[in-house]
mmCIF file of C-alpha atoms and ligand atoms in Angstrom:
data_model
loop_
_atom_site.group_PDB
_atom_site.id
_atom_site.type_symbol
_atom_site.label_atom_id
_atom_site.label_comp_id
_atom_site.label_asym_id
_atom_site.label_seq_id
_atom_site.Cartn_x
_atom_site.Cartn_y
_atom_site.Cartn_z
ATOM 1 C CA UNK A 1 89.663 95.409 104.971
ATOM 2 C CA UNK A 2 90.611 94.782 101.766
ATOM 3 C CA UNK A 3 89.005 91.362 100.012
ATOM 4 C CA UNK A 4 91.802 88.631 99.571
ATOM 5 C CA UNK A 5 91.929 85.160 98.859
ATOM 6 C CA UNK A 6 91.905 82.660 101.997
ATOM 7 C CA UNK A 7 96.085 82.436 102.901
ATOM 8 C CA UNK A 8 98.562 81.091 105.320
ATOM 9 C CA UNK A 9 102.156 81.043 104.929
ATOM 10 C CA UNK A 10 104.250 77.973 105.979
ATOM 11 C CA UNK A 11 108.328 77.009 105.937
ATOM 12 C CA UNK A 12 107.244 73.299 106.946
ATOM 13 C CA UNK A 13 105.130 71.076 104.559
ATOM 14 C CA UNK A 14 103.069 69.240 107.969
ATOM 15 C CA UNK A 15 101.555 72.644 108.865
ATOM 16 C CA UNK A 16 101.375 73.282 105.198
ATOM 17 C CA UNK A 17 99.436 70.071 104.220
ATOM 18 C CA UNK A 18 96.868 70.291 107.037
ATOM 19 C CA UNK A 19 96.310 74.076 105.965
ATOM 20 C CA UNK A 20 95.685 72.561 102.169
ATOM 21 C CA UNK A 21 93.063 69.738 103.806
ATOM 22 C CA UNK A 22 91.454 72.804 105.312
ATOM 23 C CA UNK A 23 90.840 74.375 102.053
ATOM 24 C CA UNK A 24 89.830 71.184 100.574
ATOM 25 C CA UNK A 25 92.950 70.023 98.707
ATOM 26 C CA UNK A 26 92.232 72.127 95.824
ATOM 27 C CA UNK A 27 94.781 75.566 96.088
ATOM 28 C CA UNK A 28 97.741 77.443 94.868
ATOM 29 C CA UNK A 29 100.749 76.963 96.308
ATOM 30 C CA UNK A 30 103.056 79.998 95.377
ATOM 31 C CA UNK A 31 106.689 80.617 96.820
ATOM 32 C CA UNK A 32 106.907 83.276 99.126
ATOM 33 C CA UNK A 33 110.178 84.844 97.092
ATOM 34 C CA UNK A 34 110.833 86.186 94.223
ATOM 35 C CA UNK A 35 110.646 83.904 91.050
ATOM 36 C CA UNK A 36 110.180 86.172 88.303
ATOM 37 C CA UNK A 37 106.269 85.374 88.067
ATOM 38 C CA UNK A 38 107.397 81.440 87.570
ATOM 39 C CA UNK A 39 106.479 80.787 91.666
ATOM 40 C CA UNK A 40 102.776 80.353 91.571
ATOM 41 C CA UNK A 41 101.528 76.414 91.244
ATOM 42 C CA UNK A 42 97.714 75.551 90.940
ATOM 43 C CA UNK A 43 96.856 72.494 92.419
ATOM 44 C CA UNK A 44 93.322 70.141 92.229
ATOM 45 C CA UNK A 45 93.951 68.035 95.534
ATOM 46 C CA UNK A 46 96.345 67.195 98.097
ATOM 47 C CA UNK A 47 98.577 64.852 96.554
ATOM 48 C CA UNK A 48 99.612 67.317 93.732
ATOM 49 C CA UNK A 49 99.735 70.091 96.635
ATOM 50 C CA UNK A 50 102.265 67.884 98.401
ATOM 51 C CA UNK A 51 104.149 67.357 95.865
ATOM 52 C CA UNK A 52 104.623 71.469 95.000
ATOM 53 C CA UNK A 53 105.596 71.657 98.416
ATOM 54 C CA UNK A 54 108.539 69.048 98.590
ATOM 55 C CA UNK A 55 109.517 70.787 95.645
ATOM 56 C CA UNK A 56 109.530 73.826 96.911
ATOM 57 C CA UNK A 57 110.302 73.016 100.669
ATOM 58 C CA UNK A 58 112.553 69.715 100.391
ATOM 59 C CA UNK A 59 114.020 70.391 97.317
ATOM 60 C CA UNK A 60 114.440 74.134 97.196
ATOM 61 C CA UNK A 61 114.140 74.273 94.109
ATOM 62 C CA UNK A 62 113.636 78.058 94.080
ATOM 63 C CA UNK A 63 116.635 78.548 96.900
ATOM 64 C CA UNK A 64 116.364 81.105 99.232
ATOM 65 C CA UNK A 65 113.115 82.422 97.656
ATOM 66 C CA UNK A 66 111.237 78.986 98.511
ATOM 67 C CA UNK A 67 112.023 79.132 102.237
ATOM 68 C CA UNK A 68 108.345 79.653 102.700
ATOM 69 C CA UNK A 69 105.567 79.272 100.971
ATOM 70 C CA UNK A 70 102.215 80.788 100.389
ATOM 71 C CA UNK A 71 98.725 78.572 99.968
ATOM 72 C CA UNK A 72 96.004 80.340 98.834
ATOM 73 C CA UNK A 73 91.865 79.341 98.468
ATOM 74 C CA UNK A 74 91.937 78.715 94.498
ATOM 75 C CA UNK A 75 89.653 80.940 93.267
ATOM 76 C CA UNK A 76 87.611 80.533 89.934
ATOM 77 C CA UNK A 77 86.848 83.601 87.979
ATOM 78 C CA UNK A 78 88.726 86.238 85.240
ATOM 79 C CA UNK A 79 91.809 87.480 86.688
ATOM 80 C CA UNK A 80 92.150 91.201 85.755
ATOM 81 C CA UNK A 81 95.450 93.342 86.274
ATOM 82 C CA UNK A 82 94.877 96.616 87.780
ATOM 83 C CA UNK A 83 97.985 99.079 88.604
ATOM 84 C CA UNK A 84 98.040 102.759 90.424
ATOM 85 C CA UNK A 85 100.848 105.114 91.087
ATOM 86 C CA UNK A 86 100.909 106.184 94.632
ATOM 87 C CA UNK A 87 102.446 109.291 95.932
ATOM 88 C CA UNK A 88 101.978 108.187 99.993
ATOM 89 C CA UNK A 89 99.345 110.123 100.365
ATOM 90 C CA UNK A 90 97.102 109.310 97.056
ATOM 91 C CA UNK A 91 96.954 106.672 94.309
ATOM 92 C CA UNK A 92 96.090 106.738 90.645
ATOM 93 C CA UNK A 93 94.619 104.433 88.962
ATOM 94 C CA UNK A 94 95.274 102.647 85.364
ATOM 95 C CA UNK A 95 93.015 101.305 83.239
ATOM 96 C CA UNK A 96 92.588 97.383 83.227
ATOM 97 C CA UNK A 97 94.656 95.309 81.395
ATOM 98 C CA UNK A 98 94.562 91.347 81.408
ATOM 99 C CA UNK A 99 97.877 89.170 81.143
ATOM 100 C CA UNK A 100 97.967 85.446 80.155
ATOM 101 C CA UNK A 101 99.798 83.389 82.187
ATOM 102 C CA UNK A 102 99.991 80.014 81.427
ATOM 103 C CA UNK A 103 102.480 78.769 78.652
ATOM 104 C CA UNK A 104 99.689 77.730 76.230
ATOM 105 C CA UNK A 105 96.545 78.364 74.246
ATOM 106 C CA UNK A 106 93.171 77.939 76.363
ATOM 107 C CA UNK A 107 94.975 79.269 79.761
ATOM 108 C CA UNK A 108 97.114 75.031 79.592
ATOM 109 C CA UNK A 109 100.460 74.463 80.876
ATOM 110 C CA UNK A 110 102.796 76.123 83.910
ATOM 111 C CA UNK A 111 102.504 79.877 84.926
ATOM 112 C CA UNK A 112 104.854 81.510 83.580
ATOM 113 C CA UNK A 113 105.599 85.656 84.285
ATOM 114 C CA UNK A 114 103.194 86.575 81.482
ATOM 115 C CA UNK A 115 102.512 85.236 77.766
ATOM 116 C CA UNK A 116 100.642 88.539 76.535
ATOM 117 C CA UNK A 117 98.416 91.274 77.707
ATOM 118 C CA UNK A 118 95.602 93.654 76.519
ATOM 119 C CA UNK A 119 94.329 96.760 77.492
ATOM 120 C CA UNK A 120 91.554 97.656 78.003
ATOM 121 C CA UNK A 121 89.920 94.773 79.878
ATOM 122 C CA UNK A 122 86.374 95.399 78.879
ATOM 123 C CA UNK A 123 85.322 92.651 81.789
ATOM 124 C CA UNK A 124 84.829 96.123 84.378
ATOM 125 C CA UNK A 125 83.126 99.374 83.279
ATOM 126 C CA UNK A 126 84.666 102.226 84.381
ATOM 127 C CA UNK A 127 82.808 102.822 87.773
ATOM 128 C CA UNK A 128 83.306 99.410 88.560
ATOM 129 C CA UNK A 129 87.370 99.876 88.294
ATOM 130 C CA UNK A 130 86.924 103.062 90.083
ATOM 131 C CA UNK A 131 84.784 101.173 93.041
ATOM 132 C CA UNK A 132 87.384 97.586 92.953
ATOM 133 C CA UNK A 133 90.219 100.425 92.637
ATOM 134 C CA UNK A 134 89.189 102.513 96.099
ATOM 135 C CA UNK A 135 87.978 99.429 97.695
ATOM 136 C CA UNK A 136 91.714 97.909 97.188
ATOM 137 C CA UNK A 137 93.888 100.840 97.359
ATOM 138 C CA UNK A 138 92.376 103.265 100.024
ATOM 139 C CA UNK A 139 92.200 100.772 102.570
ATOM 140 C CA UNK A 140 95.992 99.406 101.459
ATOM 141 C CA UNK A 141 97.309 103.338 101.941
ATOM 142 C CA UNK A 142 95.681 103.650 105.191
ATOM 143 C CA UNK A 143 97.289 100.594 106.422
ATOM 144 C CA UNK A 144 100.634 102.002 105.419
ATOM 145 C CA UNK A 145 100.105 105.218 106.824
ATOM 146 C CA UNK A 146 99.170 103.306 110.169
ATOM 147 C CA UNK A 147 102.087 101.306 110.077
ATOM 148 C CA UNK A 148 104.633 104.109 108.929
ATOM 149 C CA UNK A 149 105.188 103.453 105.507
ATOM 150 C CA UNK A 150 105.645 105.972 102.994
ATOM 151 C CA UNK A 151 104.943 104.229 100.321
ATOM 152 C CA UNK A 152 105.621 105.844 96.478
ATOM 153 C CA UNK A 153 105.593 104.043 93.248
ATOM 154 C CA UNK A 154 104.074 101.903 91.606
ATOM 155 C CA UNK A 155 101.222 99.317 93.262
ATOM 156 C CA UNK A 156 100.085 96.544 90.911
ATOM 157 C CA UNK A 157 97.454 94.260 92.532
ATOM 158 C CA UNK A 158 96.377 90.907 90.786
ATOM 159 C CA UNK A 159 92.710 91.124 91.134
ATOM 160 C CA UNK A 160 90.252 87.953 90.469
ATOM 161 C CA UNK A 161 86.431 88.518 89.981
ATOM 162 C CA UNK A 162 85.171 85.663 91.935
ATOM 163 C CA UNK A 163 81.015 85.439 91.630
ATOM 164 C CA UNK A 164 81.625 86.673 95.813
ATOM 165 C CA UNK A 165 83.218 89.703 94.340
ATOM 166 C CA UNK A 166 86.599 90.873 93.113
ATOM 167 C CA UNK A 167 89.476 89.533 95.654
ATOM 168 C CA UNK A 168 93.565 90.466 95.985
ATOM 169 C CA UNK A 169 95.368 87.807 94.386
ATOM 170 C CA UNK A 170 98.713 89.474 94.678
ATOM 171 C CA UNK A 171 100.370 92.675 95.697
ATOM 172 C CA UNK A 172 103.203 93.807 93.183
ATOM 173 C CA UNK A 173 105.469 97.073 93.675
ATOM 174 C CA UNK A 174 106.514 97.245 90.609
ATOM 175 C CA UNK A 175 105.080 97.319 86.814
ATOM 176 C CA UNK A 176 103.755 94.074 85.426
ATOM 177 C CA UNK A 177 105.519 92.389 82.556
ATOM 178 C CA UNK A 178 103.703 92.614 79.682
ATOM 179 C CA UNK A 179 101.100 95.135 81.098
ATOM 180 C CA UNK A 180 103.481 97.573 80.741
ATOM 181 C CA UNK A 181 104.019 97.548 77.136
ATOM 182 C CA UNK A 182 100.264 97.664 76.339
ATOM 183 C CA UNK A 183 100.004 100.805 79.347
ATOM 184 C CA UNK A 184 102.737 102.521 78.052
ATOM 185 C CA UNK A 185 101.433 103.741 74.268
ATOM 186 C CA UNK A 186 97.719 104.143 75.691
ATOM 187 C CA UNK A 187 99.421 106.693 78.072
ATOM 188 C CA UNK A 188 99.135 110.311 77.097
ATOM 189 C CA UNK A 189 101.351 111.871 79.751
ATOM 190 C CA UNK A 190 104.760 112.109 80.097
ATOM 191 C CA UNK A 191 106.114 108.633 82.476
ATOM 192 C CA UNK A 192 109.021 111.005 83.755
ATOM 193 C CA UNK A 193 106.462 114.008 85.213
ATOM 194 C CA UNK A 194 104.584 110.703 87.133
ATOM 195 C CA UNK A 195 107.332 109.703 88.438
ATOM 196 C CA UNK A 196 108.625 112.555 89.641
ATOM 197 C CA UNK A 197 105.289 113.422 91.048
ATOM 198 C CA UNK A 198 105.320 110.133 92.779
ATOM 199 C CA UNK A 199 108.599 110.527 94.297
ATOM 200 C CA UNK A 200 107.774 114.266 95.646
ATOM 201 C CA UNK A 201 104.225 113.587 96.585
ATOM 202 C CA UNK A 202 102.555 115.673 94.034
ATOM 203 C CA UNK A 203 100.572 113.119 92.696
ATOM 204 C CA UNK A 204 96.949 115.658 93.478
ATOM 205 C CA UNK A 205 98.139 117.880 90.719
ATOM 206 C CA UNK A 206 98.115 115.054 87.809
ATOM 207 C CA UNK A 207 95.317 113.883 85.763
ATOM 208 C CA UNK A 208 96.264 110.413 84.499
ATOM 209 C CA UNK A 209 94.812 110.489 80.499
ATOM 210 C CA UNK A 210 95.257 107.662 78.248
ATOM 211 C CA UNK A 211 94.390 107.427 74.850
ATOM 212 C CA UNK A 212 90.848 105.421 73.446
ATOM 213 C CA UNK A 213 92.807 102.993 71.874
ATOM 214 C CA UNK A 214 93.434 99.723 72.387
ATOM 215 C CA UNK A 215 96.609 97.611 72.809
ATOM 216 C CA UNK A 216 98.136 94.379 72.335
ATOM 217 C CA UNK A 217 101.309 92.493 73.472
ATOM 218 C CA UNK A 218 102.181 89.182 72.206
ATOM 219 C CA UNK A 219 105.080 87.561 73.638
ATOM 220 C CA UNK A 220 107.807 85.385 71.764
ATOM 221 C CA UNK A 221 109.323 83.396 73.728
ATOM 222 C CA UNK A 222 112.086 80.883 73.807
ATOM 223 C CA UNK A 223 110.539 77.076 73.222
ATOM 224 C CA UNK A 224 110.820 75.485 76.062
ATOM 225 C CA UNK A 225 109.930 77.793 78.502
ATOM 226 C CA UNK A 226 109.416 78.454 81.600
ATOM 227 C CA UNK A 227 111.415 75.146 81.752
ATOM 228 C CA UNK A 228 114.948 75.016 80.155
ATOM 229 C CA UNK A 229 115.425 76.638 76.585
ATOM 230 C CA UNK A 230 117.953 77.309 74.018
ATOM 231 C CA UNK A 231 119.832 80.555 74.211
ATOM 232 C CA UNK A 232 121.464 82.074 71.094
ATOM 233 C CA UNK A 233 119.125 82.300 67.995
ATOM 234 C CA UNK A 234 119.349 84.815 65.536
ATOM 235 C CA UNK A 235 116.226 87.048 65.517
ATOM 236 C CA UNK A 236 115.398 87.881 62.652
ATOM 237 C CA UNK A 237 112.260 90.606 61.060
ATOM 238 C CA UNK A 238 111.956 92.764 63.639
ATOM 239 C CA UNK A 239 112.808 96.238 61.834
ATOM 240 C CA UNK A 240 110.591 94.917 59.251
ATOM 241 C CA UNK A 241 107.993 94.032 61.567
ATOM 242 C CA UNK A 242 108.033 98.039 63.055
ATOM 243 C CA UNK A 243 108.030 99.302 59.527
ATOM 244 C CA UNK A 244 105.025 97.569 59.071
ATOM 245 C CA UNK A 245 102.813 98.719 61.955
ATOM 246 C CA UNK A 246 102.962 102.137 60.739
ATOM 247 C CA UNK A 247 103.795 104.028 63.692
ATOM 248 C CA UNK A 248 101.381 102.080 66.065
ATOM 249 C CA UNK A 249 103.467 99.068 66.429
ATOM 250 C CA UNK A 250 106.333 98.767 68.980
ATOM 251 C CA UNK A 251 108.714 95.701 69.331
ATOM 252 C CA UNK A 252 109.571 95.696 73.497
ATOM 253 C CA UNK A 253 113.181 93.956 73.955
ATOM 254 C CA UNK A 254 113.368 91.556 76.840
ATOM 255 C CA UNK A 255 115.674 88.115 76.789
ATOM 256 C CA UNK A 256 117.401 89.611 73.981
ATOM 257 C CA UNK A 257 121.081 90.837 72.948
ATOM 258 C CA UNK A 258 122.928 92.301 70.299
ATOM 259 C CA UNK A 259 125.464 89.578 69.623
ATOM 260 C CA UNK A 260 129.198 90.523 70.966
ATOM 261 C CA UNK A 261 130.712 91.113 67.077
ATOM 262 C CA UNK A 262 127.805 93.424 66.677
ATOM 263 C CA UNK A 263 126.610 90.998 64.808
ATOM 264 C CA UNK A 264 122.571 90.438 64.462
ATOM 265 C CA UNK A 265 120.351 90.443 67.334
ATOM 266 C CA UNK A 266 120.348 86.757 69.427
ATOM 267 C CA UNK A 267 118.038 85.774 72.002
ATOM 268 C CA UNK A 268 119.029 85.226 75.359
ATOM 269 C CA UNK A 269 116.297 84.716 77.804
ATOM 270 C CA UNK A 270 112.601 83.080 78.144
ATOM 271 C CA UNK A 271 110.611 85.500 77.284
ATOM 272 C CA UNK A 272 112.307 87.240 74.117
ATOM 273 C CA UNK A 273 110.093 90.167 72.810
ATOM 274 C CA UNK A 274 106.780 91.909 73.624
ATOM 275 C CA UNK A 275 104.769 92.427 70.001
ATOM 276 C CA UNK A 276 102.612 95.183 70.980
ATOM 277 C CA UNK A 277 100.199 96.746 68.577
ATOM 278 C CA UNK A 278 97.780 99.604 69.061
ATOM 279 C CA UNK A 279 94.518 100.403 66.767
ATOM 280 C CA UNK A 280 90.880 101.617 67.334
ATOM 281 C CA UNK A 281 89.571 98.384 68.999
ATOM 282 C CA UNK A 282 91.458 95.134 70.228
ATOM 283 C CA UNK A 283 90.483 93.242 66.896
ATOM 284 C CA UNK A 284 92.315 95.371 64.719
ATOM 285 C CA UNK A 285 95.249 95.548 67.509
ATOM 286 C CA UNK A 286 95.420 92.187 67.746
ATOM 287 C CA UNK A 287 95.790 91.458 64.155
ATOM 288 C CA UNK A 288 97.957 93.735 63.719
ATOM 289 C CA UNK A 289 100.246 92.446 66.449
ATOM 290 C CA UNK A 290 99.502 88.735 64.961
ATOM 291 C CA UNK A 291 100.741 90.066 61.891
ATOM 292 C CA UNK A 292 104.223 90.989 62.932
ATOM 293 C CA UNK A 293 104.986 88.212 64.978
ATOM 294 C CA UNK A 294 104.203 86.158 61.620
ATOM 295 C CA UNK A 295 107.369 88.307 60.345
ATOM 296 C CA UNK A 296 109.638 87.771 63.260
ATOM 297 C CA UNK A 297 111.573 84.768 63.442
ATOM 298 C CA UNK A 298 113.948 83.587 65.588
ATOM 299 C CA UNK A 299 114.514 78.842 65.658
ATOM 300 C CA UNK A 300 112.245 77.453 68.387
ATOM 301 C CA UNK A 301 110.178 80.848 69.022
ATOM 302 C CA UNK A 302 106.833 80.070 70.626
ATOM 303 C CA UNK A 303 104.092 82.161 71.490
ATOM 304 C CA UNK A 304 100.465 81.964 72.570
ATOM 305 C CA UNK A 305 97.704 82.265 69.180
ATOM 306 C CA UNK A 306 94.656 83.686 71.878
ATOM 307 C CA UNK A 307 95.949 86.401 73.186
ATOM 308 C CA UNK A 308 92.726 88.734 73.693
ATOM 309 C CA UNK A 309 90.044 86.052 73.017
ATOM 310 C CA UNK A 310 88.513 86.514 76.493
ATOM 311 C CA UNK A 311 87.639 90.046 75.681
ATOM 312 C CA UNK A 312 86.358 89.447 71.899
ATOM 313 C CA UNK A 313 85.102 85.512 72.556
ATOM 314 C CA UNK A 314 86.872 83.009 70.689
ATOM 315 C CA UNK A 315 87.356 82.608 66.972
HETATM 316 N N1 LIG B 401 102.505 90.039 84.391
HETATM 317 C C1 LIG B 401 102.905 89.385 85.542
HETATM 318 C C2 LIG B 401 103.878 90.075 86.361
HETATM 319 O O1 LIG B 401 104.450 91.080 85.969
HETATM 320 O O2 LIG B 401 104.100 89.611 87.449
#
């Protein structure tokens, strides 16, 4: 089977709470729905369990999405991100990347869908992605061929390396956002040939390369979130910003707009823009990525200063 986190999955918070007891009051309590990566709360004990749960639960706060709710063991270790296009019959695997994903410096403050991301990880060499990577994904395509699923696309598993092992945090079928935008310029094939490959079941005749590099996204975000922020602010320095990463610098457009009288660019979301930079190791990516978010403004932009200090140890 494949390794995952203890779980049970509840719609009423009695069952729920005894579950949490079971684990020892400390968990996560994540709603079952979609909730755009904002879903997932860590708890230390029972009382702050309880109180995600009339949230949730009583309060349906997330609607529909929060009819039921997830509690998992909480598990200490590095959480990595791994991806793999499937084809039904095969998967490929990415390299490792590693998101941030709590609002603050030093991993503080709610989960929100993602803060930054590197890639590589250097946490797994690459047998050790290639082992984590079968043990996760053949057993997961064997399941789907036994119960009938045909499954093509992406896979993105949330992965933890717990000192028992690496376990399944999460199941995504979809790209991760902001893994994506430090995949995407470390990939040397064309995204369109996968796809289609994917989609026809071709995936045995493609050799996934990416390039050496490494890559770095830094989000700016709206202040204020994942809770409520302002909508609206000019952004300003982003053309400059490209010009300045000399072809190894890409500015990813997320809760952003071109203002209606085509007018400057405004945001218009939580998370605004993913500053991703790409250079021959993470340090100089990072600082290069550092150094255009220093030339982007936009009134109450916030973004995370560590991005990538797990791989290179703090400054
Ligand atoms: N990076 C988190 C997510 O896409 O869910």
């Amino acid at each position: 089977g494949i390794p995952t986190a203890r779980a049970g999955d509840f719609t009423e918070i009695e069952p729920a709470l005894a579950f949490v007891e079971s684990l020892g009051g400390k968990c996560a309590v994540k709603v079952d729905g979609l909730a755009l990566g904002k879903g997932v709360f860590l708890r230390e004990n029972t009382d702050e369990a309880k109180e995600a749960l009339i949230q949730i639960l009583e309060n349906k706060s997330f609607g529909a999405a929060g009819s039921r709710v997830v509690i998992q063991e909480f598990l200490e270790g590095m959480e990595v991100s791994l991806h793999a296009i499937c084809d039904g019959k095969k998967a490929l695997l990415f390299p490792t990347s590693q998101d941030h994903k709590r609002a603050y410096d030093g991993d503080r403050g709610p989960n929100t869908g993602g803060m930054g991301t590197y890639s590589p990880a250097p946490f797994l060499n690459e047998e050790e992605i290639q082992k984590i990577g079968n043990s996760i994904l053949e057993p997961w395509l064997k399941g789907c061929q036994a119960e009938g699923i045909d499954y093509r696309g992406i896979l993105y598993p949330g992965i933890i390396l717990t000192q028992e092992g690496p376990k399944v945090l999460e199941f995504n079928s979809r790209f991760g956002d902001p893994e994506t935008q430090v995949y995407l310029p470390r990939l040397k094939n064309d995204l369109l040939e996968i796809i289609e490959a994917s989609r026809e079941g071709r995936l045995e005749d493609i050799q996934l390369e990416w390039e050496k590099f490494a890559c770095v996204c830094v989000v700016m975000a709206s202040g204020g979130y994942p809770g409520k922020y302002g909508k609206g602010k000019i952004i300003a320095g982003v053309d400059q910003a490209e010009a300045g990463g000399n072809g190894a610098l890409k500015v990813f457009v997320a809760g952003a707009k071109s203002s209606d009288d085509g007018g400057p660019w405004v945001t218009s979301g939580g998370r605004v823009l993913g500053v991703t930079a790409w250079g021959k190791d993470l340090e100089t990516a990072r600082s290069k990525a550092y150094q255009a978010v220093n030339q982007i403004h936009f009134v109450d932009a916030m973004w995370r200063t560590d991005i990538a200090d797990k791989a290179l140890g703090s400054r």
